[in-house]
PDB file of C-alpha atoms and ligand atoms in Angstrom:
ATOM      1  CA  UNK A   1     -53.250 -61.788  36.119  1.00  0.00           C
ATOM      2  CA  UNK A   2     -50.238 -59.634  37.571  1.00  0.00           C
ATOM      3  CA  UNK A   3     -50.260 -55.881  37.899  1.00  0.00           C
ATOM      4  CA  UNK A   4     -47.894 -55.307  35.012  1.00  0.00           C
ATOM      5  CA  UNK A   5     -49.431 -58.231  32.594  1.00  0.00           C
ATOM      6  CA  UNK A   6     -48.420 -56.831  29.189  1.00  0.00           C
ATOM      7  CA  UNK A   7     -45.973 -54.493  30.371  1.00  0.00           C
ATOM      8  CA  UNK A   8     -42.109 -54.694  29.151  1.00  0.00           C
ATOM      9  CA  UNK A   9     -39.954 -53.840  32.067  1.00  0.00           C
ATOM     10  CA  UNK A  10     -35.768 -53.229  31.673  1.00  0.00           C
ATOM     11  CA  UNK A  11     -33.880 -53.295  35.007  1.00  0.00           C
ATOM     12  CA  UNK A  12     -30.044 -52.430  34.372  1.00  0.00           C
ATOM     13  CA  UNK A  13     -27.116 -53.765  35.902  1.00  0.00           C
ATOM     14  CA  UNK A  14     -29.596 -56.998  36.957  1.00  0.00           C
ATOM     15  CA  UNK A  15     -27.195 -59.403  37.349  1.00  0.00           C
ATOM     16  CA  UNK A  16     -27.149 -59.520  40.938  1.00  0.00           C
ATOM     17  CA  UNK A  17     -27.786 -57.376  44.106  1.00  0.00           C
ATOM     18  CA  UNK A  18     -31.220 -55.123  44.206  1.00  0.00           C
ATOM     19  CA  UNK A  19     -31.003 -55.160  39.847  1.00  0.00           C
ATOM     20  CA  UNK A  20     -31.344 -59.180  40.690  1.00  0.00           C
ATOM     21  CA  UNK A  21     -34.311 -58.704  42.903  1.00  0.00           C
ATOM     22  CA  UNK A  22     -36.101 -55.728  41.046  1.00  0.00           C
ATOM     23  CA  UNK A  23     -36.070 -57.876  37.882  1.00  0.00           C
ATOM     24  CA  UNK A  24     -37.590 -61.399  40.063  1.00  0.00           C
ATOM     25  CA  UNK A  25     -40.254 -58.739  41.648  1.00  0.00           C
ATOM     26  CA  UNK A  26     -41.297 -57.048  38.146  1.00  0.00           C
ATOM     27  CA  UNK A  27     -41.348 -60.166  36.498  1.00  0.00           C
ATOM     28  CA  UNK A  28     -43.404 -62.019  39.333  1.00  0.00           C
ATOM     29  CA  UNK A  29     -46.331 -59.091  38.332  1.00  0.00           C
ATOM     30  CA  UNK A  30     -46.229 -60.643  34.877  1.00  0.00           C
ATOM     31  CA  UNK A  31     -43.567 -58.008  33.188  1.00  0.00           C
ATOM     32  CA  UNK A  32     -41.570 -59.193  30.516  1.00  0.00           C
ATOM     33  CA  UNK A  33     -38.174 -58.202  31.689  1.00  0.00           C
ATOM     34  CA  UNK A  34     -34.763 -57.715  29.966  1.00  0.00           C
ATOM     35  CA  UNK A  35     -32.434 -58.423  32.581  1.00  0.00           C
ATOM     36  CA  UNK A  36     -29.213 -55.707  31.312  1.00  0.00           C
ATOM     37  CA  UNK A  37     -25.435 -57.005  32.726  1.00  0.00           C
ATOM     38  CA  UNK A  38     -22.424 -55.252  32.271  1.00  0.00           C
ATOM     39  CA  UNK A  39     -20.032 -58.271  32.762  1.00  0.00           C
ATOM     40  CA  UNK A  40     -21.713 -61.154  34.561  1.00  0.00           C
ATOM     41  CA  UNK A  41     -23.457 -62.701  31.890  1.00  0.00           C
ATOM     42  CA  UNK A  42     -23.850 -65.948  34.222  1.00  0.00           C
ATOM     43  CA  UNK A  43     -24.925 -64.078  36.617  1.00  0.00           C
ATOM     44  CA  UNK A  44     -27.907 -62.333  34.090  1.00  0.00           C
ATOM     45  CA  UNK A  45     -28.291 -65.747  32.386  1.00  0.00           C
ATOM     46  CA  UNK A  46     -29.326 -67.498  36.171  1.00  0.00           C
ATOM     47  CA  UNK A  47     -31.658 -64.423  36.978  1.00  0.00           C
ATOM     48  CA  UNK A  48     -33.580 -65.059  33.470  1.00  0.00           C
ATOM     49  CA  UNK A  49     -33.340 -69.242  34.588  1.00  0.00           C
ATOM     50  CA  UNK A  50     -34.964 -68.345  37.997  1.00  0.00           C
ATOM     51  CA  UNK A  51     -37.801 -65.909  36.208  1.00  0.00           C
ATOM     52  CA  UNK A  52     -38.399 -68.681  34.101  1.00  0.00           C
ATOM     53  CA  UNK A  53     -38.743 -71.770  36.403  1.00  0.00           C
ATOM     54  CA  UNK A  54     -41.283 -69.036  38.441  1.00  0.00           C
ATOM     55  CA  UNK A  55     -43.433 -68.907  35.285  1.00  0.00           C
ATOM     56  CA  UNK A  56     -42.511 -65.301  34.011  1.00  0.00           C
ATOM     57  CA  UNK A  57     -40.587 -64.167  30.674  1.00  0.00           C
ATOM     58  CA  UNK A  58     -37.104 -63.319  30.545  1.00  0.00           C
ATOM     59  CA  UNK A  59     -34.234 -62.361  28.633  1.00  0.00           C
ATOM     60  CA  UNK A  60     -30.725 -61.697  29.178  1.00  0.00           C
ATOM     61  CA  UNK A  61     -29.095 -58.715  27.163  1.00  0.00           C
ATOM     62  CA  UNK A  62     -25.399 -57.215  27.840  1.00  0.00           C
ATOM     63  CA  UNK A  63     -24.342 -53.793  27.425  1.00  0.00           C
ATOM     64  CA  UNK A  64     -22.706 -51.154  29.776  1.00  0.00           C
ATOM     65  CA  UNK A  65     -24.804 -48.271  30.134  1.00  0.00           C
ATOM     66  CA  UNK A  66     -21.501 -45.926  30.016  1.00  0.00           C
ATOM     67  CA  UNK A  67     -21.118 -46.806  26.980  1.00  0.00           C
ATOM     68  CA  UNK A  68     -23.050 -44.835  23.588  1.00  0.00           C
ATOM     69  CA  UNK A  69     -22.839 -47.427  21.126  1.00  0.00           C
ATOM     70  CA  UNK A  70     -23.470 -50.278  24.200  1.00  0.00           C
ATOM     71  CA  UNK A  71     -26.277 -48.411  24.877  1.00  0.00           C
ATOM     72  CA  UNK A  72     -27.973 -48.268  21.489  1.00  0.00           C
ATOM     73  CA  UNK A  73     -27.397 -51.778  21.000  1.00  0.00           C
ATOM     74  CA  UNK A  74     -28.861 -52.699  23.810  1.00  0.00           C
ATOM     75  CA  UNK A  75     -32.149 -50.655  23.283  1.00  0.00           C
ATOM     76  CA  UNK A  76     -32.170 -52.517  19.646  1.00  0.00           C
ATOM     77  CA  UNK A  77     -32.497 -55.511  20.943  1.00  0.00           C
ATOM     78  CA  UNK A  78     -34.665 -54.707  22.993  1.00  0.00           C
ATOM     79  CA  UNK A  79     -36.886 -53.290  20.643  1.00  0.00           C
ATOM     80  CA  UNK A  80     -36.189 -56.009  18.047  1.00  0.00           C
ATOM     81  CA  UNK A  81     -37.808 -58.832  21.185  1.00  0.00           C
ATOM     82  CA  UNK A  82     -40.371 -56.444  22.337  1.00  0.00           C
ATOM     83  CA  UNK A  83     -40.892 -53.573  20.018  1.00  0.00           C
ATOM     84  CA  UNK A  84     -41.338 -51.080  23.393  1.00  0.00           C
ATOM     85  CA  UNK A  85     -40.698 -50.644  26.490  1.00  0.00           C
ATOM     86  CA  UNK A  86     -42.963 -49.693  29.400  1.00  0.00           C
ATOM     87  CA  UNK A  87     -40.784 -49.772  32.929  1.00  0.00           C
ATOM     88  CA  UNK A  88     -37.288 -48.428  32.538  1.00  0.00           C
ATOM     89  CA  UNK A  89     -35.476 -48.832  36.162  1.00  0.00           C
ATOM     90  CA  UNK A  90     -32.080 -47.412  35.960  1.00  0.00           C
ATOM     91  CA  UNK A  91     -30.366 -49.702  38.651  1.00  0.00           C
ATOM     92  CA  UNK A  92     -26.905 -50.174  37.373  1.00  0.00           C
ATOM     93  CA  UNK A  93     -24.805 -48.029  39.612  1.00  0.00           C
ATOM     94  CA  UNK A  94     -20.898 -48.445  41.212  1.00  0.00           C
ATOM     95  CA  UNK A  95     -20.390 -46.705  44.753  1.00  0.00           C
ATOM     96  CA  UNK A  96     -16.576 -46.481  45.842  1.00  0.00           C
ATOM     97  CA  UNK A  97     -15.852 -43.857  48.794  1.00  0.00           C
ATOM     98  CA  UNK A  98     -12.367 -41.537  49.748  1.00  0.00           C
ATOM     99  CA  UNK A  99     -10.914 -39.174  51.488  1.00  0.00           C
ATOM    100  CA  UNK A 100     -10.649 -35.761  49.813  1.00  0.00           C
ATOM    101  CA  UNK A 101      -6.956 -36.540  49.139  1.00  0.00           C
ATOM    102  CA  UNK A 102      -7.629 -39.723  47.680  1.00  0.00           C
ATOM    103  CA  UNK A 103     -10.262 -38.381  45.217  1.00  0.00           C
ATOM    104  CA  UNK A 104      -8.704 -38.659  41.526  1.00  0.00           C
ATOM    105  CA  UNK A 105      -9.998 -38.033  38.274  1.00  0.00           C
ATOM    106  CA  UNK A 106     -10.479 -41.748  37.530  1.00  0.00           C
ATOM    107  CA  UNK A 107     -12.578 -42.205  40.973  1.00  0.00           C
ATOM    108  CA  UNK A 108     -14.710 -39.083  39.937  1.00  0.00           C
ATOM    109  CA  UNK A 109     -15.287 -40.146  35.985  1.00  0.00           C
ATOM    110  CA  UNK A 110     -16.069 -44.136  36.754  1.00  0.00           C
ATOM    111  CA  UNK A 111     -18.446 -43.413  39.375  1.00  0.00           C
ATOM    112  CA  UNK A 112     -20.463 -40.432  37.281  1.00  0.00           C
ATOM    113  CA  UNK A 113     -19.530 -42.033  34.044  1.00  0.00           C
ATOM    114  CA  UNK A 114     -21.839 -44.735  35.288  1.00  0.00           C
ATOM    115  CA  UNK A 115     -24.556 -43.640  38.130  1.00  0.00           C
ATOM    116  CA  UNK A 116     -24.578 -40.350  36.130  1.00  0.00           C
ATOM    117  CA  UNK A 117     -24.095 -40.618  32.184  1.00  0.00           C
ATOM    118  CA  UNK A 118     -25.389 -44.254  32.006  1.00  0.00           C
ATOM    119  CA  UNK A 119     -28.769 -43.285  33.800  1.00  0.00           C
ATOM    120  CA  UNK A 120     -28.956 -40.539  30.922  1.00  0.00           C
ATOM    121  CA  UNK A 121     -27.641 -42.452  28.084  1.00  0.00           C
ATOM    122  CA  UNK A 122     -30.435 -45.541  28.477  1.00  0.00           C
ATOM    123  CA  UNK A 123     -33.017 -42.991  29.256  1.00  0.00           C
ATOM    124  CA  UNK A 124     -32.806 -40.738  26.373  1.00  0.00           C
ATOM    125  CA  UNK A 125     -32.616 -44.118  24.199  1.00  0.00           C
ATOM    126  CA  UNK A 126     -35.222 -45.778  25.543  1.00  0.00           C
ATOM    127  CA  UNK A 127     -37.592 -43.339  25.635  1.00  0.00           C
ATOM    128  CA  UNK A 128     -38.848 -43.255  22.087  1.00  0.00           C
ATOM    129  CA  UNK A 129     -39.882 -46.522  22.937  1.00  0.00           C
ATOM    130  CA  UNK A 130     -42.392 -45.947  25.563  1.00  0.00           C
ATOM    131  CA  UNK A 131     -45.995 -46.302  23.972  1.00  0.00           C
ATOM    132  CA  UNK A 132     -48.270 -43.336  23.769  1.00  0.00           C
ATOM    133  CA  UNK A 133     -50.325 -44.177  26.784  1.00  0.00           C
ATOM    134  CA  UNK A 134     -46.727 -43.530  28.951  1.00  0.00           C
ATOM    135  CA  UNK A 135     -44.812 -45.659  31.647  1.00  0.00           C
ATOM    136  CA  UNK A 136     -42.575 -45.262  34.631  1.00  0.00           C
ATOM    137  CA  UNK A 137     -38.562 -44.984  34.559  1.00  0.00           C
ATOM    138  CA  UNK A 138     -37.723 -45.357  38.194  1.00  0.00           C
ATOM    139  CA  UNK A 139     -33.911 -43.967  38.822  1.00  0.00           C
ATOM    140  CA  UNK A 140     -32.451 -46.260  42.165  1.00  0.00           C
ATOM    141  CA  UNK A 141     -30.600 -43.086  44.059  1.00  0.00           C
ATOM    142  CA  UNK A 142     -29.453 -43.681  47.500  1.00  0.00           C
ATOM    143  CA  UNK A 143     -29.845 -42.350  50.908  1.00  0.00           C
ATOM    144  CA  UNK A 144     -26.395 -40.931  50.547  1.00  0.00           C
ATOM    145  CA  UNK A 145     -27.684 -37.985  48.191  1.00  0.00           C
ATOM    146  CA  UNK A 146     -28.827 -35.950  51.416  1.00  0.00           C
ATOM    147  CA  UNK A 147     -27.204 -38.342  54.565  1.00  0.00           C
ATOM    148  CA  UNK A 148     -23.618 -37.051  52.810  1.00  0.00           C
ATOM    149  CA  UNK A 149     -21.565 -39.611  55.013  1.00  0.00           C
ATOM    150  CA  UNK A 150     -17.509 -38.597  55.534  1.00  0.00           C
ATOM    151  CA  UNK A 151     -15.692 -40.176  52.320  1.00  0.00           C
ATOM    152  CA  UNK A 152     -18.408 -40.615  50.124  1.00  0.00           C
ATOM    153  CA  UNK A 153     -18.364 -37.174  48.495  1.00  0.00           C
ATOM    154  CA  UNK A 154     -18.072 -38.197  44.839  1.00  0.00           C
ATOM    155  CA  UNK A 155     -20.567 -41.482  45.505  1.00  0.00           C
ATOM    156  CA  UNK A 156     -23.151 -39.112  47.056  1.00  0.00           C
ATOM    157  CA  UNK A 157     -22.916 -36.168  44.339  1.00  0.00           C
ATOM    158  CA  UNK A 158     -23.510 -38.817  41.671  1.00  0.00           C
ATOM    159  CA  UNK A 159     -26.701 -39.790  43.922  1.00  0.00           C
ATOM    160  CA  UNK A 160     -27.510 -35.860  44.170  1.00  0.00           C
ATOM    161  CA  UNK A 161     -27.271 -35.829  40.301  1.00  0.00           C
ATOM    162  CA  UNK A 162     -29.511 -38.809  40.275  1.00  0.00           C
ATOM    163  CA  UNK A 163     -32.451 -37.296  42.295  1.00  0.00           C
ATOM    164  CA  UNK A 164     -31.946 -33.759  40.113  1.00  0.00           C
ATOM    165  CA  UNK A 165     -32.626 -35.659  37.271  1.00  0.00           C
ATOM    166  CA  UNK A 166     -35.689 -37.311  38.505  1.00  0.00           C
ATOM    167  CA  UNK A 167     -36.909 -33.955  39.243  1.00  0.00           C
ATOM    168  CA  UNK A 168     -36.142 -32.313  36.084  1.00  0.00           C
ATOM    169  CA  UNK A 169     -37.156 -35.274  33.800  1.00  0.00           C
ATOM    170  CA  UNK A 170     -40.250 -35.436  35.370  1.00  0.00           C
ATOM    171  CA  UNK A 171     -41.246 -32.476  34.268  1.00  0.00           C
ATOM    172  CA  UNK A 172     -39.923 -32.724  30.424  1.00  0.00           C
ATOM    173  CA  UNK A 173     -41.384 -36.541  30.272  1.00  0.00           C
ATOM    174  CA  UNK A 174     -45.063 -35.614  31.925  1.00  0.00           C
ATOM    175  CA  UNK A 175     -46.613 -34.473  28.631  1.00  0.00           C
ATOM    176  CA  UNK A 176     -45.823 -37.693  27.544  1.00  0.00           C
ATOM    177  CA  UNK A 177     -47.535 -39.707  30.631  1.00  0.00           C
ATOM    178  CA  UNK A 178     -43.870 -40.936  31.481  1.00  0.00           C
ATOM    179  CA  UNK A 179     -43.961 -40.635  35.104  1.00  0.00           C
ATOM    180  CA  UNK A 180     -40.240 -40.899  36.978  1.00  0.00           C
ATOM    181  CA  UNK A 181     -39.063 -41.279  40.579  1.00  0.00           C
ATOM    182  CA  UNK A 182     -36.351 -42.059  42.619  1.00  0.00           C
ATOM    183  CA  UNK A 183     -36.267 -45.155  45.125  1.00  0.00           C
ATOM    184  CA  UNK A 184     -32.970 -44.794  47.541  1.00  0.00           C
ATOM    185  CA  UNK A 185     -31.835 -47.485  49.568  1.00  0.00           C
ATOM    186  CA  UNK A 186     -30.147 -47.026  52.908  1.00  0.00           C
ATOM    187  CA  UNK A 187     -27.205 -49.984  53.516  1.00  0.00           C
ATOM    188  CA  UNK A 188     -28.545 -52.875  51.099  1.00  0.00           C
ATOM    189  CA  UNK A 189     -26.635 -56.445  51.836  1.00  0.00           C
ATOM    190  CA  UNK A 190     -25.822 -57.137  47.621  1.00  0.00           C
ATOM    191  CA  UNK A 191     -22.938 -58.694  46.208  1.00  0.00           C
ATOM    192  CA  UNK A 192     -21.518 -55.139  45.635  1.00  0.00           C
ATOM    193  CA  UNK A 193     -21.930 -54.087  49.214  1.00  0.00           C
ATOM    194  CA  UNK A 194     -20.111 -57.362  50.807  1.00  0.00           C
ATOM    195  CA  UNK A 195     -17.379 -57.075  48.324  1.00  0.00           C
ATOM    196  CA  UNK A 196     -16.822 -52.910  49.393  1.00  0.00           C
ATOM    197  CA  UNK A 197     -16.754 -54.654  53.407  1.00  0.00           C
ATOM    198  CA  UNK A 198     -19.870 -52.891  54.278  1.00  0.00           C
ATOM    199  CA  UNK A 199     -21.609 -55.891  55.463  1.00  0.00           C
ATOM    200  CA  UNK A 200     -20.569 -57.390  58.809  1.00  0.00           C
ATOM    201  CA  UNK A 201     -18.457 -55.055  59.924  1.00  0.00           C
ATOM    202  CA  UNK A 202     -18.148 -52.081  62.205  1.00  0.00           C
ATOM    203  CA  UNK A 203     -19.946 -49.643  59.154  1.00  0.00           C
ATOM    204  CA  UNK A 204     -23.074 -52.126  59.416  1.00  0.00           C
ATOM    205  CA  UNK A 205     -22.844 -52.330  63.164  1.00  0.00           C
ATOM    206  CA  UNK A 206     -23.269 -48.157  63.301  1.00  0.00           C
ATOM    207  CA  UNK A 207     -25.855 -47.961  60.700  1.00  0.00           C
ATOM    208  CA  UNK A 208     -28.044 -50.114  62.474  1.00  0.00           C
ATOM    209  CA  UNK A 209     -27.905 -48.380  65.568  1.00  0.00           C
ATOM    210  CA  UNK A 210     -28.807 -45.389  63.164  1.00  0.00           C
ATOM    211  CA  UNK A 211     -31.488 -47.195  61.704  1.00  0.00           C
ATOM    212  CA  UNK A 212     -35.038 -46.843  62.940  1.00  0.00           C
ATOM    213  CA  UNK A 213     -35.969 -50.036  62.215  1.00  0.00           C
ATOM    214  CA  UNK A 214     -32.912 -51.651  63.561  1.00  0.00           C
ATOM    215  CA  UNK A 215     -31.692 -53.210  60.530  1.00  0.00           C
ATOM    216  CA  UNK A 216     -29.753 -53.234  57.253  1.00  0.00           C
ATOM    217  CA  UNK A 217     -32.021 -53.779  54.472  1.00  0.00           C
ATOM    218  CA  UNK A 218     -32.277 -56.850  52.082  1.00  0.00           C
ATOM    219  CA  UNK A 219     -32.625 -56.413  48.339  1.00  0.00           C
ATOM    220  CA  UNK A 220     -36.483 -57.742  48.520  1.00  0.00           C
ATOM    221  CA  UNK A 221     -37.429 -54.626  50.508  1.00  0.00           C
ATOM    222  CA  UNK A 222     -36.203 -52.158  47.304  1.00  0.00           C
ATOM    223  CA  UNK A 223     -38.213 -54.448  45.033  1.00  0.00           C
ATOM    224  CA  UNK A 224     -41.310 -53.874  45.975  1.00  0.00           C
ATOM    225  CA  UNK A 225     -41.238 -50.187  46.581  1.00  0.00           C
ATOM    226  CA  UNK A 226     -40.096 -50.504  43.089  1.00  0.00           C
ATOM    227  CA  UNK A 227     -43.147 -52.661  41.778  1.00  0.00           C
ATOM    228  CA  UNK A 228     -45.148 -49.812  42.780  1.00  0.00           C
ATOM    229  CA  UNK A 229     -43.751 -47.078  40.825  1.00  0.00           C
ATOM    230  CA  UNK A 230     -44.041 -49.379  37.943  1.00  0.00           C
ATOM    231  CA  UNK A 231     -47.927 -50.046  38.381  1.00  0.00           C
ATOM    232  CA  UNK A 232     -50.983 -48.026  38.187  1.00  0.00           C
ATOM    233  CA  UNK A 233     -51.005 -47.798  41.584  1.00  0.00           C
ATOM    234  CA  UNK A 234     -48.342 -44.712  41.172  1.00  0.00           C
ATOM    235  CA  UNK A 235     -50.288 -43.701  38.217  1.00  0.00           C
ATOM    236  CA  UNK A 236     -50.748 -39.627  39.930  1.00  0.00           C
ATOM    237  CA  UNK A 237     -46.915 -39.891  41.401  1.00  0.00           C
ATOM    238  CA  UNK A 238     -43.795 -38.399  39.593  1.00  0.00           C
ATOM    239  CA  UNK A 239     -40.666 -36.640  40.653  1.00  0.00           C
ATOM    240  CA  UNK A 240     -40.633 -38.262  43.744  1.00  0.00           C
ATOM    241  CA  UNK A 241     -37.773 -39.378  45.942  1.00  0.00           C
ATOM    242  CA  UNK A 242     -38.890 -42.105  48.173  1.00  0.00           C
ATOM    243  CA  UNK A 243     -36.507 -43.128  51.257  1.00  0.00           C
ATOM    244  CA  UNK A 244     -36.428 -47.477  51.592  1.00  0.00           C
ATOM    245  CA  UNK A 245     -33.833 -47.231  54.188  1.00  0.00           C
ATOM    246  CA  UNK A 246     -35.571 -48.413  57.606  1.00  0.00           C
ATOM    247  CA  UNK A 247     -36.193 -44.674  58.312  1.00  0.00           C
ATOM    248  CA  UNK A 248     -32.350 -43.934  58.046  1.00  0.00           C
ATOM    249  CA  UNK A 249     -31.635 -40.838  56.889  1.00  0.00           C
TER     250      UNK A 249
HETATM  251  P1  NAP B   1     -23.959 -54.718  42.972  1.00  0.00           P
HETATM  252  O1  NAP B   1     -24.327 -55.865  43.830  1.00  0.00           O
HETATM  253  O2  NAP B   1     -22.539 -54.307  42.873  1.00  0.00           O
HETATM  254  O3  NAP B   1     -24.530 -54.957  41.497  1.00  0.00           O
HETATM  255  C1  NAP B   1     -24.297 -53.957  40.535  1.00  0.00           C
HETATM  256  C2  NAP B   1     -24.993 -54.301  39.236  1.00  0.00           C
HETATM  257  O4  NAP B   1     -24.770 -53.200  38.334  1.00  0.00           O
HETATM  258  C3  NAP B   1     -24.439 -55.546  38.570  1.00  0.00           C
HETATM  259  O5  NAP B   1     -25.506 -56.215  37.936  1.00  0.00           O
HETATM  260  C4  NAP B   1     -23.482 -54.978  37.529  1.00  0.00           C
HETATM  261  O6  NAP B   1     -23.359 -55.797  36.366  1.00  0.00           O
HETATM  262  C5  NAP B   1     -24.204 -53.723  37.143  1.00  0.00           C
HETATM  263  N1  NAP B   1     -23.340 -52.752  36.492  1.00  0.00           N
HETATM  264  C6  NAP B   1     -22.202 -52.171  36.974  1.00  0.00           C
HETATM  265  N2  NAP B   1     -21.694 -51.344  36.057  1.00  0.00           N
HETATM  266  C7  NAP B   1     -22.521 -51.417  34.977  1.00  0.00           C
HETATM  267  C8  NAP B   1     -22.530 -50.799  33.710  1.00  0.00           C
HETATM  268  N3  NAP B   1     -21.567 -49.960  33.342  1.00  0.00           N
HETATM  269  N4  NAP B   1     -23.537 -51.100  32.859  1.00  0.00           N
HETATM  270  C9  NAP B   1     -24.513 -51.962  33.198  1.00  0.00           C
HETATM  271  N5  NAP B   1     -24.569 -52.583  34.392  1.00  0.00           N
HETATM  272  C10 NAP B   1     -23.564 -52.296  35.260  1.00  0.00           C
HETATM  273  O7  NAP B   1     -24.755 -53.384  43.395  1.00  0.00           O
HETATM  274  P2  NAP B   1     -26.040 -53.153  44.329  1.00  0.00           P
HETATM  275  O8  NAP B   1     -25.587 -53.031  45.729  1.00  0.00           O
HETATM  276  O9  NAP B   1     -27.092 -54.126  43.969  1.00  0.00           O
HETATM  277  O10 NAP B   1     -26.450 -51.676  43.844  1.00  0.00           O
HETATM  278  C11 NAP B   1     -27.409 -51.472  42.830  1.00  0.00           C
HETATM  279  C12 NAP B   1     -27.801 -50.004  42.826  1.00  0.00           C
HETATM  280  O11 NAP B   1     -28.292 -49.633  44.113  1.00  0.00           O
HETATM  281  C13 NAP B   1     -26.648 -49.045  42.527  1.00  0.00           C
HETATM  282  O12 NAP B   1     -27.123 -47.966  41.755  1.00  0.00           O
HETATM  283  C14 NAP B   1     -26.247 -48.550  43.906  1.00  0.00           C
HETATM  284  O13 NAP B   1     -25.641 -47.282  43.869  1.00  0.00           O
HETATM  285  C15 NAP B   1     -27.597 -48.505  44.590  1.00  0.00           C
HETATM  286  N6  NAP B   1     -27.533 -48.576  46.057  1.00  0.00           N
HETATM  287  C16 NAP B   1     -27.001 -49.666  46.683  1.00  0.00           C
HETATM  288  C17 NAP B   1     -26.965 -49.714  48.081  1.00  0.00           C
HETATM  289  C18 NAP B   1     -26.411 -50.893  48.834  1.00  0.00           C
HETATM  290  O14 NAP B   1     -26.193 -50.746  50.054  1.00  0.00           O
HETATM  291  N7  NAP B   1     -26.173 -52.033  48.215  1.00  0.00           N
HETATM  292  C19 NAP B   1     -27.464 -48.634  48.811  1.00  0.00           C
HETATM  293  C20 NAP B   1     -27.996 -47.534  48.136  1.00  0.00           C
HETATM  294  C21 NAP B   1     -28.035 -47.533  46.756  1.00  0.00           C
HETATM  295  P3  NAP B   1     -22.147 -56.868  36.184  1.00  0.00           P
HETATM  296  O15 NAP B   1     -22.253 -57.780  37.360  1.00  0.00           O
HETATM  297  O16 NAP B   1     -22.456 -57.529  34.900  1.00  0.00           O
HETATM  298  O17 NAP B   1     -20.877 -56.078  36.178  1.00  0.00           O
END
């Protein structure tokens, strides 16, 4: 019997990169997991087929969390397979850095309509879900929130926002044994990251040299920090920020 045997687990924005992983990871501990996608519904669809073939349970649901009336269907269907939810892991995120001068209003409103809003829309639906006995929403910030690289100062304020909100909502969720944390990732290699040029090149080359543990992360090594917020082993742990970055910072 896994860890989370029972337990009904949603990882957002799951399609691929550390979503793709968390979702494998919480599954593997015997979670039932809805695997959330904004576009890639082949990519969510081969996530739930590799879940499967592992011996866990699966399914697929679409939605963008930016999105109100995405959002609410989503959390219906959820509720309609599962009737609750008990691990909420508010992965779905977009990072896209500029200059100052390049910084327009459509740069600033994707990136927070998304890391930002979305993280608050699913919460504040799926919450009335969450049995009596509680659960753990566990908010995927980054190390950028307090590293605060050159160009990255809309990306890292959404992060900022991210780990304010852990703090505060663990504090208006406690009462009802909802605990929530933050898990940020220093350079991850994802699908997202190689398709921004951060893998391979001279950014990667520098952060390693950065990196205490000389090297970029993988999206395994999020997973299973991630695991344990969702078990009992957290049970006493809430409004936490926990660094899986090497010891980059
Ligand atoms: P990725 O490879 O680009 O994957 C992003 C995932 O988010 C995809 O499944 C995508 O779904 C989904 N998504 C995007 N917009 C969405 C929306 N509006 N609604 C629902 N899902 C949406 O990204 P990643 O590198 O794995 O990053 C995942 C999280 O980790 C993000 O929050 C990111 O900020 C954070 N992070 C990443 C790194 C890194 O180096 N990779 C470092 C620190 C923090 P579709 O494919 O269906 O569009």
């Amino acid at each position: 019997m896994g860890k989370l045997t029972g337990k009904v687990a949603v990882v957002t924005g799951a399609s691929k990169g550390i979503g793709a992983s968390i979702a494998e990871h919480l599954a593997a501990e015997g979670a039932s997991v809805v695997v959330n996608y904004a576009s890639s519904k082949s990519g969510a669809d081969a996530v739930v087929a590799r879940i499967t073939k592992a011996g866990g349970k699966a399914i697929a649901v679409g939605g963008s969390v930016s999105e109100p009336a995405e959002v609410t269907k989503l959390i219906d269907e959820i509720k309609k397979a599962y009737g609750k939810i008990d691990i909420l892991v508010n992965n779905a995120g977009i990072f896209d850095f500029a200059p100052l001068e390049a910084i327009t209003p459509e740069h600033f409103h994707s990136q927070f309509n998304i890391n930002v809003l979305g993280l608050l829309l699913t919460t504040q639906a799926a919450v009335p879900l969450f049995p009596a006995e509680g659960g753990s929403i566990i908010n995927i910030s980054s190390v950028v929130a307090t590293l605060a690289p050159a160009n990255g100062s809309v990306y890292s304020a959404t992060k900022g926002a991210v780990d304010t909100i852990t703090q505060s909502l663990s504090k208006e969720l406690g009462a009802r044994k909802i605990r929530v944390n933050s898990v940020s990732p220093g350079l991850v290699e994802t699908e997202g990251a190689t398709s921004k040029g951060f893998i391979g090149g001279d950014m990667e080359a520098r952060l390693v040299t950065e990196t205490p543990l000389g090297r970029i992360g993988q999206p395994n090594d999020i997973a299973s920090v991630v695991v344990f917020f969702a078990t009992d082993d957290a049970r006493w742990v809430t409004g936490q920020i926990i660094k899986v970055s090497g010891g980059a910072r």
